[in-house]
Structure formats: structure tokens, C-alpha cells
Tab-separated table of C-alpha atoms and ligand atoms in Angstrom:
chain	number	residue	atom	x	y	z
A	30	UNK	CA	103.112	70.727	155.323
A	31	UNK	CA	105.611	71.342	157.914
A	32	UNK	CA	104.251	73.751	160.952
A	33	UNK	CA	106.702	76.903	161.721
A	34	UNK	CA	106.528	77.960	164.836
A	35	UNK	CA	107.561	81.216	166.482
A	36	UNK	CA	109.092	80.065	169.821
A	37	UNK	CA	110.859	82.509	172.563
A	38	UNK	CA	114.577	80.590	173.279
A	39	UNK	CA	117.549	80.739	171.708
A	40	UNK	CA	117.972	79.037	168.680
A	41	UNK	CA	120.915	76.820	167.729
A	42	UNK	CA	122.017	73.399	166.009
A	43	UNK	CA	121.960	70.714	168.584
A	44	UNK	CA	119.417	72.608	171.147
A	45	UNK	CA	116.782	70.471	172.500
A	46	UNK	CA	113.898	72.595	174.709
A	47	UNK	CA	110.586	71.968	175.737
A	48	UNK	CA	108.229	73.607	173.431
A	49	UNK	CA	106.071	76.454	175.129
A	50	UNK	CA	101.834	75.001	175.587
A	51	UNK	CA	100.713	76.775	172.743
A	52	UNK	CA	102.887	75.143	170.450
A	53	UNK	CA	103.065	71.766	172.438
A	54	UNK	CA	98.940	71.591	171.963
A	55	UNK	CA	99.503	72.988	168.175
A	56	UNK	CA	101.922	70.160	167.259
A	57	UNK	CA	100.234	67.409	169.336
A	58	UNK	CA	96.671	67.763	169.410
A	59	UNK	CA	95.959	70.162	165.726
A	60	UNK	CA	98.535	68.799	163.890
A	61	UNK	CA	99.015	65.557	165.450
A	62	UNK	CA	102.978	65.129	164.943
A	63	UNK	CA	105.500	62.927	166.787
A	64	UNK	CA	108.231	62.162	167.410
A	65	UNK	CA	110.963	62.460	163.969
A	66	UNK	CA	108.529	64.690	162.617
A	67	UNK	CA	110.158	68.506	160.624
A	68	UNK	CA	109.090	71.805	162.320
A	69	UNK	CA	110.601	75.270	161.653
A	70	UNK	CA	111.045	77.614	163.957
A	71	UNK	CA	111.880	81.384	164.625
A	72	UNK	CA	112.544	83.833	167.301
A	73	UNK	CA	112.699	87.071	165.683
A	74	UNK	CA	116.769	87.380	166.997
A	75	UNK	CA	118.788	84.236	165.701
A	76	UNK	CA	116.896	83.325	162.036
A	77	UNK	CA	115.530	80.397	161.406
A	78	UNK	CA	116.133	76.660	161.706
A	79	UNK	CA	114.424	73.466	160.905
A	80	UNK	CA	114.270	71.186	163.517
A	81	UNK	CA	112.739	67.809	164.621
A	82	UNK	CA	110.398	66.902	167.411
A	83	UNK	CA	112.127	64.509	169.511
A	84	UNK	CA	110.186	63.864	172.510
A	85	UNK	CA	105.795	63.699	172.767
A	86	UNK	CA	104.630	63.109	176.461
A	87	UNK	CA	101.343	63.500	177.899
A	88	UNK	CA	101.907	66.893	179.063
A	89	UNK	CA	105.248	67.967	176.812
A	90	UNK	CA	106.850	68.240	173.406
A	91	UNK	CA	110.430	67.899	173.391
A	92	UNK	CA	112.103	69.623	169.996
A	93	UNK	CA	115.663	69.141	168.690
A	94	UNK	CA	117.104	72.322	166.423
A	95	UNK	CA	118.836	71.230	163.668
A	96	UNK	CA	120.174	73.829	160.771
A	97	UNK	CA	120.373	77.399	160.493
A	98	UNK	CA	117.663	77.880	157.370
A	99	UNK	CA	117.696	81.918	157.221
A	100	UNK	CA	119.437	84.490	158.677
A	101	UNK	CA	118.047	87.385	160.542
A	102	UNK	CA	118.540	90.067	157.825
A	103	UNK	CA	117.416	93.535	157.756
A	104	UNK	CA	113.452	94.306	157.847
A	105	UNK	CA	112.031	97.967	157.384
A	106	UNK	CA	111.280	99.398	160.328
A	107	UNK	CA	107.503	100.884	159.701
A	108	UNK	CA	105.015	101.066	162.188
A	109	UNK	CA	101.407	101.218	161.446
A	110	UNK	CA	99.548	103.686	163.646
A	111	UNK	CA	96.252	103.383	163.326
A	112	UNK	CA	92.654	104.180	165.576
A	113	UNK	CA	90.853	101.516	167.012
A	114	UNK	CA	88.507	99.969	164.352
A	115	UNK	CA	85.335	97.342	165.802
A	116	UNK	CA	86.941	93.932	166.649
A	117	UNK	CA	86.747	92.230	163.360
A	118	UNK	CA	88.385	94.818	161.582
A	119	UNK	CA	90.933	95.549	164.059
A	120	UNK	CA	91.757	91.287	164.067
A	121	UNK	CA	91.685	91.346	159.819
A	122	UNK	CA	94.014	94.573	160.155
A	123	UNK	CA	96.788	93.034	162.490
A	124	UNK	CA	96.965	89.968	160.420
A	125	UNK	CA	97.075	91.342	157.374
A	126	UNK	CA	99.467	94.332	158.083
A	127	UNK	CA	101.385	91.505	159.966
A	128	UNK	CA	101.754	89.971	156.935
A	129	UNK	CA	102.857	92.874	154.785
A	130	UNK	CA	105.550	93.531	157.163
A	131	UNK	CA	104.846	96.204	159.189
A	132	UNK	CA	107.749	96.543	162.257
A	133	UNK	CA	104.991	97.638	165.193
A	134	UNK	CA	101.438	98.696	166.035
A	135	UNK	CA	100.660	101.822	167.167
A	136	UNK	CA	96.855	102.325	168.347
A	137	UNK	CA	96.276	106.092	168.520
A	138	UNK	CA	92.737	107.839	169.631
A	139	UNK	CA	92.218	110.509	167.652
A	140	UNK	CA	88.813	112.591	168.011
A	141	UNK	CA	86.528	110.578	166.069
A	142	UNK	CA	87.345	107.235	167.074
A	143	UNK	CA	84.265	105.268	168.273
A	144	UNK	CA	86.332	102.182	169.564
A	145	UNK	CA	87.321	102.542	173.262
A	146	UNK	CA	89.141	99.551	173.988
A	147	UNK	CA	91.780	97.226	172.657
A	148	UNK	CA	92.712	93.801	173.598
A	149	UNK	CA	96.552	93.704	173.642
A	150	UNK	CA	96.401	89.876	174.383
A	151	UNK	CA	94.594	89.227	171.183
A	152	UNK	CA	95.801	91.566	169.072
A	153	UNK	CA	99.115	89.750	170.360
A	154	UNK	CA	98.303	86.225	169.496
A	155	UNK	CA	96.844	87.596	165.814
A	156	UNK	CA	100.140	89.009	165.329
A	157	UNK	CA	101.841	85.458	166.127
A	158	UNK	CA	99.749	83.528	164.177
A	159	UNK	CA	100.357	85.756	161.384
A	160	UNK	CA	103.700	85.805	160.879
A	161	UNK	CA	104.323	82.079	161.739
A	162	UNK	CA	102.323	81.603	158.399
A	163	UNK	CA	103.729	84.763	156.237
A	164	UNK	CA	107.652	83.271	156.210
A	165	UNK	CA	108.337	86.509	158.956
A	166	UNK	CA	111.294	86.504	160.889
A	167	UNK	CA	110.278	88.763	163.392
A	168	UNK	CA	106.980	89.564	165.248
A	169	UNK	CA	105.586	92.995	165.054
A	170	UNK	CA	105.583	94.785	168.558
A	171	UNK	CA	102.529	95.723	169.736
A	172	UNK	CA	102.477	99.013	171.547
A	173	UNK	CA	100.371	100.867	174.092
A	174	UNK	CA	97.074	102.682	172.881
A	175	UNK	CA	97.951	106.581	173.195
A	176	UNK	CA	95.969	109.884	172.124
A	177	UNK	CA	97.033	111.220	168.874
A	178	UNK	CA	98.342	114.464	171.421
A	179	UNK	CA	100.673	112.135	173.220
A	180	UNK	CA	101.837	110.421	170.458
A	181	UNK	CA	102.790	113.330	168.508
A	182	UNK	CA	104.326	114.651	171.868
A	183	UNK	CA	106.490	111.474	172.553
A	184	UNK	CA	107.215	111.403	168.233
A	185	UNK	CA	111.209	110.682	167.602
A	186	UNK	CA	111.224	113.369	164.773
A	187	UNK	CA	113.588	111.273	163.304
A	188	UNK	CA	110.980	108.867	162.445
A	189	UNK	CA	108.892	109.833	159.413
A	190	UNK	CA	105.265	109.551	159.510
A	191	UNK	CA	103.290	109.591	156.660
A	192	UNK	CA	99.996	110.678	157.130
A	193	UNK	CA	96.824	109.261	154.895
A	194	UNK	CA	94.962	112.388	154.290
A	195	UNK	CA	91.339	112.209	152.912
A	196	UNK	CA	91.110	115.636	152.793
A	197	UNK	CA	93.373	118.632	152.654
A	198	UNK	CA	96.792	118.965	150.328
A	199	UNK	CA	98.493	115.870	149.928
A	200	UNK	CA	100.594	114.245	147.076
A	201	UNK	CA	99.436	111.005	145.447
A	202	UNK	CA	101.489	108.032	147.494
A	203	UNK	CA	103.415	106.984	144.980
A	204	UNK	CA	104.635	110.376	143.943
A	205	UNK	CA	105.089	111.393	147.841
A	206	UNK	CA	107.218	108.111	148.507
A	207	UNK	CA	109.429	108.417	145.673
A	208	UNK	CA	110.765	111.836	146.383
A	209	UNK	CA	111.242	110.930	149.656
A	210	UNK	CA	113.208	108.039	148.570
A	211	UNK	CA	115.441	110.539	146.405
A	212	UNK	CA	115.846	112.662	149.694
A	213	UNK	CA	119.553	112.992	150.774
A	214	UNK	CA	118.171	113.335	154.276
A	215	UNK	CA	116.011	109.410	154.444
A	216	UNK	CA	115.579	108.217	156.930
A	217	UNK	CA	115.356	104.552	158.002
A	218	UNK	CA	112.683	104.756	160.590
A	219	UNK	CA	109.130	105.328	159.431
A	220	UNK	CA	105.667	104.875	160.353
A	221	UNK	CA	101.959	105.535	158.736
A	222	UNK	CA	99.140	106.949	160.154
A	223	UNK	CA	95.388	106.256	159.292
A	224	UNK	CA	92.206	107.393	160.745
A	225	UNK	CA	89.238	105.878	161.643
A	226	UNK	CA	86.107	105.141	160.111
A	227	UNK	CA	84.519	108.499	161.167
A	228	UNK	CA	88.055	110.436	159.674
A	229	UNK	CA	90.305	112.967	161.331
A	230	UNK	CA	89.017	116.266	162.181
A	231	UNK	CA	89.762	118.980	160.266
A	232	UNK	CA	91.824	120.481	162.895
A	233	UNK	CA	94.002	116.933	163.381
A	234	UNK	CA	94.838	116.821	159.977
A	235	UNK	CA	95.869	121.005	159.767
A	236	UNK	CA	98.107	119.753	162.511
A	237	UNK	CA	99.497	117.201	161.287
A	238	UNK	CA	100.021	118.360	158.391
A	239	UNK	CA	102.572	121.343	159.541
A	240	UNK	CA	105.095	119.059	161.289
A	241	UNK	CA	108.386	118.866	159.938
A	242	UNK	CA	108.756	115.076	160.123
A	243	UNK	CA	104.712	114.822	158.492
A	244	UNK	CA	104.262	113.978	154.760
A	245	UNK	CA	100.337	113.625	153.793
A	246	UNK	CA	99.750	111.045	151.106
A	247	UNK	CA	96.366	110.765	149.337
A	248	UNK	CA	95.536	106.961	148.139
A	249	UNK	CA	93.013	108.027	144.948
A	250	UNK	CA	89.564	109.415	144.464
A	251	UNK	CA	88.056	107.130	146.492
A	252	UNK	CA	87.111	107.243	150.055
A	253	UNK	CA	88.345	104.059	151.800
A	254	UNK	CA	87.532	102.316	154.818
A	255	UNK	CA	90.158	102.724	157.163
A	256	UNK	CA	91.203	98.953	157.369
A	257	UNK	CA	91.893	99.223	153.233
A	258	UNK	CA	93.579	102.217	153.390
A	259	UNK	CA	96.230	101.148	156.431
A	260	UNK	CA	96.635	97.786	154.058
A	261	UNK	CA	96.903	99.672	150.787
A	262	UNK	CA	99.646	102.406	151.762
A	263	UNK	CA	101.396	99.836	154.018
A	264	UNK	CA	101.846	97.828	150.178
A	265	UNK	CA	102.640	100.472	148.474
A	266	UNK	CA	105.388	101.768	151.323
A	267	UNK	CA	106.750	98.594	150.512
A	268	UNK	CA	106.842	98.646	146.870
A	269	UNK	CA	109.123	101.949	147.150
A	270	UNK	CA	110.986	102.419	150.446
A	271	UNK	CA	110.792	98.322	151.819
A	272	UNK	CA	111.566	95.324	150.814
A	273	UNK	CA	108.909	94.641	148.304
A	274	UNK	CA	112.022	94.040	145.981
A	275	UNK	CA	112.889	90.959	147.965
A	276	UNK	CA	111.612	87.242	147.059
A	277	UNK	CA	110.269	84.658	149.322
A	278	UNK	CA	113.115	81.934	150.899
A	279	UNK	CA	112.944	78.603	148.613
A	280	UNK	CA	110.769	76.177	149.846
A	281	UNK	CA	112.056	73.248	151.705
A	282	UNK	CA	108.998	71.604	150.063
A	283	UNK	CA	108.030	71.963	146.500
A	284	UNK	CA	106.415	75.449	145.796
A	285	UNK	CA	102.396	75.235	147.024
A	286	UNK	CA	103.271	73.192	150.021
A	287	UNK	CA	104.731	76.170	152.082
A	288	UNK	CA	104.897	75.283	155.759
A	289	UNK	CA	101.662	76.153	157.564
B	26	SAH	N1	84.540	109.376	157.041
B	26	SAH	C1	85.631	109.964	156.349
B	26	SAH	C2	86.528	108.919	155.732
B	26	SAH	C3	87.354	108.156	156.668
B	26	SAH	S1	88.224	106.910	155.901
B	26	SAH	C4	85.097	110.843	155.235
B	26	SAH	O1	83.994	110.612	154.801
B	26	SAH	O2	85.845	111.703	154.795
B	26	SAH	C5	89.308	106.388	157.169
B	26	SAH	C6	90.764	106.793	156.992
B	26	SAH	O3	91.314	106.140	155.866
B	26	SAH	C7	91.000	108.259	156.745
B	26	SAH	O4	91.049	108.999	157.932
B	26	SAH	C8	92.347	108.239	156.030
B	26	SAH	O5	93.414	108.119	156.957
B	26	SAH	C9	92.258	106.974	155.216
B	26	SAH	N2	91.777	107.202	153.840
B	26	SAH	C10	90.630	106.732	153.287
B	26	SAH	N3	90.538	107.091	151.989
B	26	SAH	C11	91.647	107.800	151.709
B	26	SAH	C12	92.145	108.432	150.526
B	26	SAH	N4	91.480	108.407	149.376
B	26	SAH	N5	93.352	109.058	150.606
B	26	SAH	C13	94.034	109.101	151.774
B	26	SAH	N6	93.616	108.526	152.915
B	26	SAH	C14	92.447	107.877	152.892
């Protein structure tokens, strides 16, 4: 298995830099490599290279970049705005939305949120881990918890937000993201919003539901928890408006041994 890394310098052939502590005790003392050993890395800016670890000192790893592997090509630009779950389920939601692709995180308040606080730190380093093992080529941005009030206030209109609704009128997903697909007037900026555990009040979704730039999107008969139905509409926004028609790059190992 060869370890990707997401690292914050440039990246180009011939650049040798000292790899940041996280990744120096990753390399070193998890994955114990030296010196001549493969490691890929990415920046989220310049694609991605392979490279070589050419220096292992007490304190320091020294790596070499070798050869442009990927491009930085285009990735939908959704954010996921979501309440603040209990810590588990916010740490299972960042990695897992991380790894279907989602552009930012968006924490929002809304009235029945029970979850007060949010550590950006570790919803930070979730988000890194993630996407060093998903093949990403970018890391999602993790934003500042707002109310629902302020974020609707501060909303680019030009960004379309589709709404999970578990009650009120709403079109099935699929049928709601298809038609805006066919609409002359798409947009490339979009985002989806999801409630918490508790649900949005009546009076939150009424709202939302009469702004121009708001579609409401029901995900079936069933009442999910709010961690599955982020996960579920963030797949299916794929399917139809992302890049879900994309494949993974080809291994630079034989298929199974992806790097780690
Ligand atoms: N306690 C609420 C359910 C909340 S589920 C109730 O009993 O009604 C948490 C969030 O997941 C919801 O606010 C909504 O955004 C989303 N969600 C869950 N099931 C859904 C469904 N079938 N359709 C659309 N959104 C759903």
C-alpha cells in the first residue's frame, strides 16, 4: 500500500520539502517507511504526484516529488449544511460526506438542534483523513457554525439549496434533481440542507420553502435519521447533477491495493 498524503506546499517534479509532523509521524512511526519508499501526495491546487521519501531523521522526513499523477479537474461545488448531530454522528457524517464529495460544511442551528458545540479542529482533521483515503483532490472547507436566520441572510441566491423536507410539499429527489438539471437557468453552485434529529419546525420549513433559490426534496416514506439522510441525498445529488458519472484514477498498484 502506498500512503497519500494531503500536504500544504506546492507541488512539482523535482521539489524536495520537509513533510509537515503529522505526516512525518504517519510515515515514520504508523507506517514505518524510509528512505526510497512511494508516497502520493495532494494539495487540493496543483493535482497529484507520486513521490519518494528521501530523507528519515530523528525529528524529520525529507520527501522528493516526482510525477504529475492527476490533474486538478473540476469537482461540484455542493456544500452540505447540516445541524449539529452528537459527536459520533457528526465524526461518521464528515467522513463519509467527505468521501462522497461534498465541496464544504456548513453547520447551521436551526430551532430544534440539541447539539451546542462543534469542534472545528476535529471536524478538520476527519475531513483530512478522509479524503487522503477516498482518491480526493481537494479537502472540503469547513465553515463557521451560523443560525439557520443568518445563513439564509448571508445566502448567495445564486447558490441553490435543496432542502430535505420531512414534512410539507416536496418532490421525490430524483424527480426534483432532474428537472433542475433540464433548467436553462442551472446553476453550478449548490448546497443541501438537513435537519436534525428533532426536525425543522414547521415554521423553518414554510420558510424555507418560499425562497426563490429553495427546492424541497423528500427522500421516501421513511423517516431518516439525519446523518442517513445528509449521506443519502448527497449520493443521489451526485448521481444526477455531480460527478457520479466519473470513474476512479487507475491504480498505480493492482486494483484492491489502493493507496491507504
Ligand atoms: N424528528 C423528525 C424527523 C427528523 S429526521 C420527525 O419525526 O419528523 C432529520 C432530518 O432528516 C429532517 O429534518 C430532514 O432534513 C431529513 N429527513 C429525514 N427523513 C426524510 C425524508 N423521508 N424526506 C426528506 N428529508 C428527510
Amino acid at each position: 500500500m502506498i500512503p497519500r498524503l494531503f500536504v500544504t506546499v506546492d507541488l512539482k517534479p523535482g521539489a524536495v520539502f520537509a513533510a509537515e509532523e503529522r505526516a512525518a509521524h504517519y510515515l515514520k512511526n504508523v507506517m514505518r517507511r524510509s528512505v526510497g519508499d512511494p508516497v502520493i501526495l495532494f494539495n487540493g491546487r496543483d493535482g497529484e504526484y507520486t513521490a519518494e521519501i528521501a530523507g528519515v531523521s530523528k525529528r524529520a522526513v525529507e520527501i522528493r516529488v516526482d510525477d504529475l499523477r492527476r490533474a486538478q479537474s473540476f469537482v461540484p461545488d455542493v456544500w452540505l449544511c447540516f445541524a449539529p448531530l452528537k459527536k459520533d454522528a457528526v465524526d461518521f457524517l464528515v467522513e463519509k460526506a467527505t468521501e462522497l464529495g461534498v465541496s464544504a460544511f456548513q453547520p447551521v442551528f436551526t430551532q430544534h438542534t440539541t447539539a451546542t458545540r462543534l469542534n472545528h479542529e476535529r471536524l478538520e482533521a476527519n475531513a483530512i483523513e478522509a479524503a487522503e483515503q477516498t482518491e480526493r483532490l481537494t479537502l472540503p472547507e469547513i465553515r463557521a457554525a451560523v443560525s439557520l436566520q443568518d445563513l439564509l441572510q448571508g445566502w448567495d441566491p445564486g447558490r441553490h439549496l435543496i432542502l430535505c423536507a420531512e414534512a410539507g410539499p416536496a418532490l421525490p429527489i430524483g424527480e426534483a434533481l432532474s428537472r433542475l438539471k433540464s433548467d436553462v437557468r442551472q446553476t453550478n453552485a449548490w448546497a443541501i440542507l438537513c435537519g436534525p434529529e428533532g426536525g425543522f419546525a414547521r415554521s423553518e420549513l414554510d420558510l424555507l420553502s418560499k425562497l426563490p433559490f429553495v427546492t424541497p426534496v423528500g427522500l421516501g416514506p421513511r423517516i431518516l435519521r439525519a446523518d442517513t439522510a445528509a449521506l443519502a441525498a448527497l449520493a443521489v445529488f451526485q448521481s444526477i447533477l455531480g460527478d457520479g458519472a466519473q470513474r476512479p484514477p487507475a491504480p498505480l498498484l493492482p486494483i484492491g491495493q489502493r493507496p491507504e
